[in-house]
Tab-separated table of C-alpha atoms in Angstrom:
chain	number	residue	atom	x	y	z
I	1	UNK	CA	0.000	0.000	0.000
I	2	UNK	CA	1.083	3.292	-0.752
I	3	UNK	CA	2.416	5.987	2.391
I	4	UNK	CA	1.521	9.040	2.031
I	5	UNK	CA	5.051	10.851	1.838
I	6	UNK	CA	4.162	14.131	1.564
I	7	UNK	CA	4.805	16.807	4.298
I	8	UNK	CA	4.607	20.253	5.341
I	9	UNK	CA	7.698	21.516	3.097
I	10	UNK	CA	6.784	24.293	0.422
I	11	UNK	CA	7.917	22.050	-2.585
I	12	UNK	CA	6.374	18.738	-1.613
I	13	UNK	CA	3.589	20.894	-0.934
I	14	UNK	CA	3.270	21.925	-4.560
I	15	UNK	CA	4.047	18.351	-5.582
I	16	UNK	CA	1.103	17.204	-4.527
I	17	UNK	CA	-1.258	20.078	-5.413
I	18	UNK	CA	0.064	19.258	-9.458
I	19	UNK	CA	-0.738	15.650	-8.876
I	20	UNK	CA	-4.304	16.466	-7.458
I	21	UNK	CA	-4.636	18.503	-10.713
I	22	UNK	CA	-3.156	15.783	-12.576
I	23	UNK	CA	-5.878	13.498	-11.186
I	24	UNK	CA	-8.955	15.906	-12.309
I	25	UNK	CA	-9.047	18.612	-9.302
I	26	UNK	CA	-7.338	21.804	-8.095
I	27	UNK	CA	-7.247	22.239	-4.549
I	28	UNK	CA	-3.661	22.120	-3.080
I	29	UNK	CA	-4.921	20.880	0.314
I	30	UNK	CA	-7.076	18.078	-0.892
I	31	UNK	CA	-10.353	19.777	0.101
I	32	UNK	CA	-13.318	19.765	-1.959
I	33	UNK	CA	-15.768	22.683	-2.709
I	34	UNK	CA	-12.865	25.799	-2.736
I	35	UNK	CA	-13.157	26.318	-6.303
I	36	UNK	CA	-16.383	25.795	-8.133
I	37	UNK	CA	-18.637	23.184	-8.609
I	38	UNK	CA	-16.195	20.672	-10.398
I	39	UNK	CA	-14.085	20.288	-7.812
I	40	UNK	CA	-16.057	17.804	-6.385
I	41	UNK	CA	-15.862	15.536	-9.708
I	42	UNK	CA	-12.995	13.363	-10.353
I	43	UNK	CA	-13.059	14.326	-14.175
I	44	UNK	CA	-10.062	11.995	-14.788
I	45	UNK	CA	-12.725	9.261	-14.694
I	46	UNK	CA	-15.749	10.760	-15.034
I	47	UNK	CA	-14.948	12.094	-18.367
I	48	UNK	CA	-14.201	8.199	-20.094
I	49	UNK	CA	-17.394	7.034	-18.868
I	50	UNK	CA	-19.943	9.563	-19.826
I	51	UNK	CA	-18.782	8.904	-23.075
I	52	UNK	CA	-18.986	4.996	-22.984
I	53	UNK	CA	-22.968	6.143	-21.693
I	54	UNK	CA	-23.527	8.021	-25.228
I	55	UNK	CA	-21.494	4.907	-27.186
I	56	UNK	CA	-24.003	3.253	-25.381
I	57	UNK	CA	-27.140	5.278	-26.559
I	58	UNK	CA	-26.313	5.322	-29.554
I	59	UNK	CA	-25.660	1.476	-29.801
I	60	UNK	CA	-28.969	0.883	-27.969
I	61	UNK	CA	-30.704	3.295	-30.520
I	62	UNK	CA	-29.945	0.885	-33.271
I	63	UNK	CA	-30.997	-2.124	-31.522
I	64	UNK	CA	-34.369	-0.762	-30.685
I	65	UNK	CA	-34.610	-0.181	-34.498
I	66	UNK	CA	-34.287	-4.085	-34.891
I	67	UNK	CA	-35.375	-5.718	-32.050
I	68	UNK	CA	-38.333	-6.401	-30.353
I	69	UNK	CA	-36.728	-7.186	-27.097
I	70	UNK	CA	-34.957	-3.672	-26.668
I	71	UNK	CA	-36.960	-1.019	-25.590
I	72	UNK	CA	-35.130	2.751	-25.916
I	73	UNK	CA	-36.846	4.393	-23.832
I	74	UNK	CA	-36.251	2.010	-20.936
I	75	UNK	CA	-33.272	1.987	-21.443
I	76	UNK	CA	-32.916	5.840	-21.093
I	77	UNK	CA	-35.207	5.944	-17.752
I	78	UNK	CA	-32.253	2.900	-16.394
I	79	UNK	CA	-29.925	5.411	-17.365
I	80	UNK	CA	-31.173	8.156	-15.948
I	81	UNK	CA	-32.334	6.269	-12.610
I	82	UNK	CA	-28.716	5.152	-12.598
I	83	UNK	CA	-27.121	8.765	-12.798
I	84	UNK	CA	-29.729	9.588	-9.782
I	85	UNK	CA	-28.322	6.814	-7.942
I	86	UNK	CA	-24.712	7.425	-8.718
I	87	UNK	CA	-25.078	11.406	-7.443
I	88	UNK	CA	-26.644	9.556	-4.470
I	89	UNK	CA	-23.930	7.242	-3.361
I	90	UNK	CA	-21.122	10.459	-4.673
I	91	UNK	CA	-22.601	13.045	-1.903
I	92	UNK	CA	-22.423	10.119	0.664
I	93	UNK	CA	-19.627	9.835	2.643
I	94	UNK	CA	-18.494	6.322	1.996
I	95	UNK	CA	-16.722	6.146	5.102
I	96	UNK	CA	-19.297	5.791	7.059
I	97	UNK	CA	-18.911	1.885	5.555
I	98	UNK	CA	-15.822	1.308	7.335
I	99	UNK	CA	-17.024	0.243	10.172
I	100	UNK	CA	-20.067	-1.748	9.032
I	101	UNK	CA	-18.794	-5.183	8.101
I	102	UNK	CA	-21.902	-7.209	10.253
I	103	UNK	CA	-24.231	-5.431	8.649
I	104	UNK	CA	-22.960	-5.180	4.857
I	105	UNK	CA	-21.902	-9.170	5.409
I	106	UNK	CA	-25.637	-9.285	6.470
I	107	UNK	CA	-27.254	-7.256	3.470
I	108	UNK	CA	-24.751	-8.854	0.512
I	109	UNK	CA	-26.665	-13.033	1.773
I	110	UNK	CA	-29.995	-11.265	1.954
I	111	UNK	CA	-29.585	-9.768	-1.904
I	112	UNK	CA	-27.748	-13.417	-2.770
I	113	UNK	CA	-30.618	-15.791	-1.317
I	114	UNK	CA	-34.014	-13.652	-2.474
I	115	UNK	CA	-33.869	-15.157	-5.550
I	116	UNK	CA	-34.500	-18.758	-4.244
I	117	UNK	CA	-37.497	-17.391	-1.450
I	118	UNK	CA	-40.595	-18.433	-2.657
I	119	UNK	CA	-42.886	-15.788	-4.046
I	120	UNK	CA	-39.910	-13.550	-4.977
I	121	UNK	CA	-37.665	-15.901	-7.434
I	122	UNK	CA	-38.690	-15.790	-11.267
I	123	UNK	CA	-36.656	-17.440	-14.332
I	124	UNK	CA	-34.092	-15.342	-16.451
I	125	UNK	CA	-33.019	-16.421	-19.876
I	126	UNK	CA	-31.677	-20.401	-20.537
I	127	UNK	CA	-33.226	-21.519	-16.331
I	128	UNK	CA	-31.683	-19.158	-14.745
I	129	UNK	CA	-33.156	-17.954	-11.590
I	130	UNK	CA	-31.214	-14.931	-10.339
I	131	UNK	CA	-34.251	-12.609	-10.742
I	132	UNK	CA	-36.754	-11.080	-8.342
I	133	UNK	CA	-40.003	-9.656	-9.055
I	134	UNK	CA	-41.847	-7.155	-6.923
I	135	UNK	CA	-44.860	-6.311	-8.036
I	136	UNK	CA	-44.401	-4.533	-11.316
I	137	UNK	CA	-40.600	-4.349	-10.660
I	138	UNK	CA	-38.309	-7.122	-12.057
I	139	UNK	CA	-34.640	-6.869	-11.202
I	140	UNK	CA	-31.321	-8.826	-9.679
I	141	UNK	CA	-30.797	-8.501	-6.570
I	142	UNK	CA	-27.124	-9.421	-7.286
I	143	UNK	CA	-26.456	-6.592	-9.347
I	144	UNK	CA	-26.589	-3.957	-6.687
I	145	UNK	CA	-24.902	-7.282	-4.218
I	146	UNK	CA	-21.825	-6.795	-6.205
I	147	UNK	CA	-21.268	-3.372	-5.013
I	148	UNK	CA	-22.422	-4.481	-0.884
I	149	UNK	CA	-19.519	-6.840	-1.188
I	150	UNK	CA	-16.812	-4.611	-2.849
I	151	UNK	CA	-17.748	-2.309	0.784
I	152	UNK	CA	-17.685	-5.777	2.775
I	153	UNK	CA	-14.620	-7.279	1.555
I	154	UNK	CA	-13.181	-3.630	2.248
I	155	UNK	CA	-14.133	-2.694	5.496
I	156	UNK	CA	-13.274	-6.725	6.518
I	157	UNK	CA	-9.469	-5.940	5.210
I	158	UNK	CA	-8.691	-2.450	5.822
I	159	UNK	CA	-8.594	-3.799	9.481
I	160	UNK	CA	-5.266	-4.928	8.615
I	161	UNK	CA	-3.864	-1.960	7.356
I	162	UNK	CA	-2.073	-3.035	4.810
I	163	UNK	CA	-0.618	-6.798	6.352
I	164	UNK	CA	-2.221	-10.033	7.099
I	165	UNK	CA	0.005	-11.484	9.184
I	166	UNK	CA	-2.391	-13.821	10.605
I	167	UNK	CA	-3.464	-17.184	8.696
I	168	UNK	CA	-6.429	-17.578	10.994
I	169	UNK	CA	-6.805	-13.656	10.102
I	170	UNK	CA	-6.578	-14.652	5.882
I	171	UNK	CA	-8.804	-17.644	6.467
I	172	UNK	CA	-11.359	-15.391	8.240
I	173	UNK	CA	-10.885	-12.726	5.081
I	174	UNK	CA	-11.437	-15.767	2.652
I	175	UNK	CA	-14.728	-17.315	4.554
I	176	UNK	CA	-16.300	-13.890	4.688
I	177	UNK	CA	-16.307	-13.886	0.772
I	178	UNK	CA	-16.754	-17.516	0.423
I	179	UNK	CA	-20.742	-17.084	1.814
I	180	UNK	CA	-21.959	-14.929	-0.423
I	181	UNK	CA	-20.004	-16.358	-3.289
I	182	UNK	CA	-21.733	-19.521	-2.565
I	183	UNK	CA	-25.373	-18.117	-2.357
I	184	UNK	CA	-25.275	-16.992	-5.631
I	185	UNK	CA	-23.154	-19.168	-7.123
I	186	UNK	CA	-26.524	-21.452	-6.671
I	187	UNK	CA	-28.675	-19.194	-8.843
I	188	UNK	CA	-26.003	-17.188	-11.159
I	189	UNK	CA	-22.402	-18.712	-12.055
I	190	UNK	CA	-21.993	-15.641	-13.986
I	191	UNK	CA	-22.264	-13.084	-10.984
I	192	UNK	CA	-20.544	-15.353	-8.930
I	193	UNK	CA	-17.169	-15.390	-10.989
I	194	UNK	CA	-17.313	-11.433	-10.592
I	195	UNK	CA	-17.795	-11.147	-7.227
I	196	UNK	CA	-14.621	-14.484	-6.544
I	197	UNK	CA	-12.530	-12.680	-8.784
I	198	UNK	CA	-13.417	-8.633	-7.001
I	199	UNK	CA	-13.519	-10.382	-3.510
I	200	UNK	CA	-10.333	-12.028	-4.289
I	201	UNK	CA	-8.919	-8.959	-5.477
I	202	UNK	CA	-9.011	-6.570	-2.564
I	203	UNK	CA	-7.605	-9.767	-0.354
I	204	UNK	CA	-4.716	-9.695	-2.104
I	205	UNK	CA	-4.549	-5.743	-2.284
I	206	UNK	CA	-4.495	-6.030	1.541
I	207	UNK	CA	-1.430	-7.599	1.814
I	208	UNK	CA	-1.915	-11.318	1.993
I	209	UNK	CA	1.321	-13.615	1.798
I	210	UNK	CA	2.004	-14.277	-1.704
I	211	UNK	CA	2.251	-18.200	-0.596
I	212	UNK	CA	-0.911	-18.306	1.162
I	213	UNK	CA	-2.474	-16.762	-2.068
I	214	UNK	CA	-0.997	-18.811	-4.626
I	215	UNK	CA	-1.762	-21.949	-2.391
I	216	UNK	CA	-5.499	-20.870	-2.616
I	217	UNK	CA	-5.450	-20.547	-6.579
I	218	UNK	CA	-4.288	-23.823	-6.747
I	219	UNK	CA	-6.963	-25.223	-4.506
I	220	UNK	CA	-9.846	-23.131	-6.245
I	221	UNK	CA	-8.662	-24.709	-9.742
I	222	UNK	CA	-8.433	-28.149	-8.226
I	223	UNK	CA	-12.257	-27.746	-6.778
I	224	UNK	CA	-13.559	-25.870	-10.324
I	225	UNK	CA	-11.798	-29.112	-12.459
I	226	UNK	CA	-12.928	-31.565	-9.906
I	227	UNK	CA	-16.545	-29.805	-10.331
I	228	UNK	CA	-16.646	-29.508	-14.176
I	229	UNK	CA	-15.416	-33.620	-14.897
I	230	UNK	CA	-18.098	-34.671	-12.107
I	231	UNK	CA	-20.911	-32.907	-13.640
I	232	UNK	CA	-20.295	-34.823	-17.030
I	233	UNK	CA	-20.396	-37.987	-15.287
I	234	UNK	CA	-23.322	-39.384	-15.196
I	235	UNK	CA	-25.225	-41.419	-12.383
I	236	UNK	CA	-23.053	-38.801	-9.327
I	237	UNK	CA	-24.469	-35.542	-8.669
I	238	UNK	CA	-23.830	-33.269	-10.389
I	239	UNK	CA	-23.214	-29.059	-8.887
I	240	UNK	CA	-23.362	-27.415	-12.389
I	241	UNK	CA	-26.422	-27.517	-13.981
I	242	UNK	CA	-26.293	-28.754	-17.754
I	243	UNK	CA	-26.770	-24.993	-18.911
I	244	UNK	CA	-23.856	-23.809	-17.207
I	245	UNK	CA	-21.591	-26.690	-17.826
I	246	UNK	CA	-22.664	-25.739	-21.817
I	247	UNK	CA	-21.554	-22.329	-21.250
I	248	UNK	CA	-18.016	-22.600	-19.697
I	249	UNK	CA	-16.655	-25.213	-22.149
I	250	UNK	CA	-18.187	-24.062	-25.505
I	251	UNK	CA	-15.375	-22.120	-26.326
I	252	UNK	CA	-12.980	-25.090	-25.953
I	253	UNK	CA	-14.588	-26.041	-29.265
I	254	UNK	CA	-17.840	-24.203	-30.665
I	255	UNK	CA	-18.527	-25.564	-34.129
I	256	UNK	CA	-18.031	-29.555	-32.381
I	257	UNK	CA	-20.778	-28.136	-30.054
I	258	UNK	CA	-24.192	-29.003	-30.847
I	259	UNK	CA	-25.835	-26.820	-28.679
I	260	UNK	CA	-27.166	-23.174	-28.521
I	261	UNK	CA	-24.686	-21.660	-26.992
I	262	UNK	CA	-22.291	-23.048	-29.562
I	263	UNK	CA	-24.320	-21.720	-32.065
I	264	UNK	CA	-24.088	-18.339	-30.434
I	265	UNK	CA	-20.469	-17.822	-30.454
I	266	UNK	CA	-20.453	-18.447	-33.623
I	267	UNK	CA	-22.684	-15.737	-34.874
I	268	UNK	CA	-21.130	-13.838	-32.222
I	269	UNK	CA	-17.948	-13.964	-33.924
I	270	UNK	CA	-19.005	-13.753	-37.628
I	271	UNK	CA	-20.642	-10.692	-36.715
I	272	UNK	CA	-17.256	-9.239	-35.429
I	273	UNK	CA	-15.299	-10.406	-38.397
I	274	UNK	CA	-17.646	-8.744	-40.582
I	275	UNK	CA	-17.922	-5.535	-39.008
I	276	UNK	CA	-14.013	-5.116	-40.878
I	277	UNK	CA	-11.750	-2.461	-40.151
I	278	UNK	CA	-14.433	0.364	-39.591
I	279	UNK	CA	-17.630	-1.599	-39.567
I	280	UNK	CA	-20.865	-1.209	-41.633
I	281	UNK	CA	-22.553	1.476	-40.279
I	282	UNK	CA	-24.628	2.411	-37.397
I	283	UNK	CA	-27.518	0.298	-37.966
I	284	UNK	CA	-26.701	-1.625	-40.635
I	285	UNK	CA	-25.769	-4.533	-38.197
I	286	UNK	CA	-26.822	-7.564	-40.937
I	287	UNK	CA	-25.834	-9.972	-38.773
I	288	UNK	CA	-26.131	-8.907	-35.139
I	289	UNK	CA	-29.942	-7.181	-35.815
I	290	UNK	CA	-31.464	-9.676	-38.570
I	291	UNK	CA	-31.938	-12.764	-35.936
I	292	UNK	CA	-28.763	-14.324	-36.420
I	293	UNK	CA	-27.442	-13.578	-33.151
I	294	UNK	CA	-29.775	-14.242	-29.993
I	295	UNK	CA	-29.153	-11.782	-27.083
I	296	UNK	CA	-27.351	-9.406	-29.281
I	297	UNK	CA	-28.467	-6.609	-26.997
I	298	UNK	CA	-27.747	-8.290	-23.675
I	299	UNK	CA	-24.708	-11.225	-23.882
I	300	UNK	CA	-22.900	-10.636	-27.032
I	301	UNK	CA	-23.712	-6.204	-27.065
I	302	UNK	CA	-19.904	-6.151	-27.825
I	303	UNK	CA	-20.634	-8.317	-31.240
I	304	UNK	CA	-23.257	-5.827	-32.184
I	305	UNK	CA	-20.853	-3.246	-31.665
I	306	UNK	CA	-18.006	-4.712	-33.311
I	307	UNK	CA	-20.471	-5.605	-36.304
I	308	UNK	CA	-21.331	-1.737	-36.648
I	309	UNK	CA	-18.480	0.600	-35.914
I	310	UNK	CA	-15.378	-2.237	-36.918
I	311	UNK	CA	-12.350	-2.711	-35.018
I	312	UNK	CA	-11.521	1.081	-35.028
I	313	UNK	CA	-14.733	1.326	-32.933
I	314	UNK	CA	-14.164	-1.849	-30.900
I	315	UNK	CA	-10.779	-0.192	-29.710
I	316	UNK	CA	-12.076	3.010	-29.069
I	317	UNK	CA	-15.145	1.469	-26.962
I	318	UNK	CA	-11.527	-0.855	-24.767
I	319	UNK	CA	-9.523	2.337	-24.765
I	320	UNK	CA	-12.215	3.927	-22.820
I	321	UNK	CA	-12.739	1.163	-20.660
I	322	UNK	CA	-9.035	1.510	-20.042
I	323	UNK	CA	-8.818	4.578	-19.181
I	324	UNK	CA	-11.716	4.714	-16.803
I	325	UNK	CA	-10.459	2.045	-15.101
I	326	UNK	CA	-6.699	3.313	-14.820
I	327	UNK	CA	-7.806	6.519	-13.558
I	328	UNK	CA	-9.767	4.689	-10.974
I	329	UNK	CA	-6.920	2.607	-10.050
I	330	UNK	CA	-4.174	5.856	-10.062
I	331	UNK	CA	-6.701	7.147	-7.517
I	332	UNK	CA	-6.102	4.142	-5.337
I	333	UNK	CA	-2.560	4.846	-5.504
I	334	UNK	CA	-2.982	8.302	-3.855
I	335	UNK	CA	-5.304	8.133	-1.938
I	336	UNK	CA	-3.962	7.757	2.004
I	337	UNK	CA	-6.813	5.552	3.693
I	338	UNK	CA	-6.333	2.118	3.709
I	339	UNK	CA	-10.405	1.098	3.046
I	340	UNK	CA	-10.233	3.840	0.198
I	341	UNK	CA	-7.924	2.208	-1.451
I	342	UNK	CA	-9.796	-0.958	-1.341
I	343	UNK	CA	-13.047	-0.054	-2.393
I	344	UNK	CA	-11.449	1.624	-5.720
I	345	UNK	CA	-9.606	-1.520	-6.029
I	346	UNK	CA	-12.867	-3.420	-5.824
I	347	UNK	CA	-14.512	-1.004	-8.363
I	348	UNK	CA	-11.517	-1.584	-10.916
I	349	UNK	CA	-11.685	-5.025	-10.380
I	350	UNK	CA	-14.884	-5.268	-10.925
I	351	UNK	CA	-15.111	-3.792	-14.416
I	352	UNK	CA	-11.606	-5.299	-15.187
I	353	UNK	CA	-13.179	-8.475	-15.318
I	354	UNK	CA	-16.540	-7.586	-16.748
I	355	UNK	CA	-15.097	-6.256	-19.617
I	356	UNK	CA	-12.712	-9.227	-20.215
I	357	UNK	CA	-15.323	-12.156	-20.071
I	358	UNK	CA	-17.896	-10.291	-22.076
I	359	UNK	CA	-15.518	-9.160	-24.147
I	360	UNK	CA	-13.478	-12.289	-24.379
I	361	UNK	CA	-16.423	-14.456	-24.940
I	362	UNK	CA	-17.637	-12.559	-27.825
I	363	UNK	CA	-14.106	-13.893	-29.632
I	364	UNK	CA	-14.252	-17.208	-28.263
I	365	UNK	CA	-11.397	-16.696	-25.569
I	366	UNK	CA	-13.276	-17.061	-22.912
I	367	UNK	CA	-16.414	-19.252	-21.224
I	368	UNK	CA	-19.787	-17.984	-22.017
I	369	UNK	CA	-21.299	-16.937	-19.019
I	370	UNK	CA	-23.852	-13.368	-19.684
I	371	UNK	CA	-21.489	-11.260	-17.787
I	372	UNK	CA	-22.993	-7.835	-18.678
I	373	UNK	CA	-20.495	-5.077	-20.519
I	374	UNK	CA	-20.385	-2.081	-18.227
I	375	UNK	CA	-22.944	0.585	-19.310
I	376	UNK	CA	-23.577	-1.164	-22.620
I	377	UNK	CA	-25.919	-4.333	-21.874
I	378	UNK	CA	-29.140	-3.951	-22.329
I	379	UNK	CA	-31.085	-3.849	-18.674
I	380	UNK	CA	-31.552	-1.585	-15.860
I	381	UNK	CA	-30.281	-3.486	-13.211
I	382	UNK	CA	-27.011	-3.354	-15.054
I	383	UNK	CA	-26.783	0.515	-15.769
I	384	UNK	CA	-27.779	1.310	-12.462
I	385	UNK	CA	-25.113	-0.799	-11.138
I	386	UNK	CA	-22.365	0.751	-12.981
I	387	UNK	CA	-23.142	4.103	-12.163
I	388	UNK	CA	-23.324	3.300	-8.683
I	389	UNK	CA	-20.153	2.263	-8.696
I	390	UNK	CA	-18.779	5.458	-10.769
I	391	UNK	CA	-20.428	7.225	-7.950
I	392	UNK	CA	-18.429	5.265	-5.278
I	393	UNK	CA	-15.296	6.340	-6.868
I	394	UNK	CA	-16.114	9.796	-7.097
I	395	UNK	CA	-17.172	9.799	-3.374
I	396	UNK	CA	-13.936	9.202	-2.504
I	397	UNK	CA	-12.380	12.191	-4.340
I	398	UNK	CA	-15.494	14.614	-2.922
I	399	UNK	CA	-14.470	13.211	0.307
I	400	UNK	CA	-10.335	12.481	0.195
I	401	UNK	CA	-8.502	14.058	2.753
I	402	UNK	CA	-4.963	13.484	1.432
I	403	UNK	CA	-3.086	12.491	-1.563
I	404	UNK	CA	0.138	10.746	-1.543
């Protein structure tokens, strides 16, 4: 973890008001509000995201030219709900999280199990049953779960300060993000892999032996192989269900695949090879809108995009990813509280990965498993997701104290 090594000499003084200005404010003392209204914003990664938002629009505009299934003006009203959130959750002080960790270990099982209480759980797409519905409201409770355990997993290791010297203490980290993995790992493999890999992420971050975390990769691949040749065995029992077993080894070999998803990935990736160098046009998606590709709005969004605005688009869409998430993660670097540190890490690692499986398993590098691409997929539990977390990363810089 980074010390802040900055003190009350003139020129390390003006060091780090340049950096705060390199970051996206002005204020030499790390206070917000002293100079106008964008002070407050953390531009640095503000700025890449509203523009994925009107990639996004736009994309979305041509779906709902196409498709049935995508409605426009929904998806501007999740927008917009998801902007009122994220202004929300950047005028609270996120620190008052720090010292939460029963209660926001309590809240992230709650959002994990409604799906499976009775009355509450509906089907998604292909048997899935990570969905709630609430009267008129229909909506995953895991979406806004991912988010409770970045805070939990943050607040649980900013204890340490930096050094888990403890195994009992690293065991205790582990087992507090093994329970809510597991809860929804029941209803949505998908979600589940983000949250392992975000949870995992801001263990690590909080300085965990190198051994101790290497040790536990090796066991978690054992277990996943172990649980992937059992489930194709038949007459034992069998953890992944046939959909999801489908899903994570169709890429290993999708035209010997005689099964949807195969099919899919597929289209998904003729669709990117013939978007060409700068695509075919904003709405002239042949392949992606014409019924080729199922869930071209939701699972393979990047495909439709690829198929439209060709691999000069496709790079501009990553290089904005990029940049939203470095700036996120240069934050971390400066900021001097330990927990603030984690929950950017969370946040970075949490779009890190959602950008490489959807991504990924639009090209057939990775397993297909309906991870949602940040502020592109098609669904308001999504979008307001995302933007809660943009807003959780510019609560820190309203409310940062110091900058290393």
């Amino acid at each position: 973890m980074a010390r802040d090594i900055t003190g009350p000499g003139t020129s390390r003084g003006a060091l780090s008001s340049l950096a705060q200005r390199v970051a996206g404010g002005s204020s030499s003392k790390g206070h917000v509000g002293q100079h106008g209204p964008l002070e407050g914003l953390y531009l640095t990664q503000l700025i890449p995201t509203l523009l994925i938002l009107i990639l996004s629009v736009v994309t979305m505009w041509s779906c709902s030219l196409a498709l049935d299934e995508v409605n426009f003006t929904n998806h501007l009203a999740g927008m917009a709900l998801g902007i009122a959130a994220a202004v929300v959750v950047w005028r609270y002080d996120y620190r008052n999280l720090a010292n939460l960790t029963t209660a926001l270990f309590v809240l992230a099982c709650v959002l994990m199990v409604m799906p499976l209480i009775p009355g509450l759980g509906v089907e998604g797409g292909l048997g899935g049953l990570g969905w709630v519905r609430i009267g008129p409201l229909r909506f995953q409770p895991s979406e806004p779960g991912k988010l409770v355990v970045i805070a939990l997993m943050a607040s649980a290791c900013a204890q340490y300060n930096g050094k888990i010297d403890s195994f009992r203490d690293y065991a205790r980290l582990c087992g507090t993000l093994l329970v809510p993995l597991v809860l929804i790992m029941v209803t949505d493999l998908g979600t589940g892999l983000m949250i392992f890999f975000t949870g995992a992420t801001i263990i690590i971050c909080s300085g965990a032996p190198r051994s101790w975390v290497l040790a536990t990769i090796a066991l978690i691949v054992g277990v996943a192989a172990l649980v992937i040749i059992t489930s194709q065995i038949d007459g034992i029992p069998h953890v992944l269900q046939e959909y999801q077993l489908a899903r994570l080894t169709v890429f290993l070999d999708p035209e010997g695949t005689a099964t949807d998803d195969g099919y899919n990935l597929q289209q998904a990736m003729i669709a990117i090879g013939s978007g060409g160098l700068f695509g075919k046009g904003l709405g002239n998606a042949s392949q992606a809108l014409s019924g080729f590709l199922p869930e071209a709005e939701t699972d393979f969004i990047f495909a439709t995009f690829a198929e439209q605005f060709g691999f000069v688009g496709s790079v501009v869409l990553l290089a904005l990813f990029a940049w939203m998430i470095l700036a996120t993660i240069l934050l971390a670097m400066k900021v001097e509280s330990t927990f603030s540190k984690l929950v950017l890490v969370g946040c970075a690692a949490l779009w890190t990965f959602q950008v490489l499986e959807s991504v990924g398993m639009c090209i057939g590098i990775m397993p297909i498993t309906g991870i949602p691409l940040p502020f592109m997929t098609y669904g308001s539990s999504s979008m307001v997701t995302q933007l809660m977390a943009v807003g959780m990363v510019q609560s820190v810089w309203r409310h940062r104290q110091k900058v290393a």
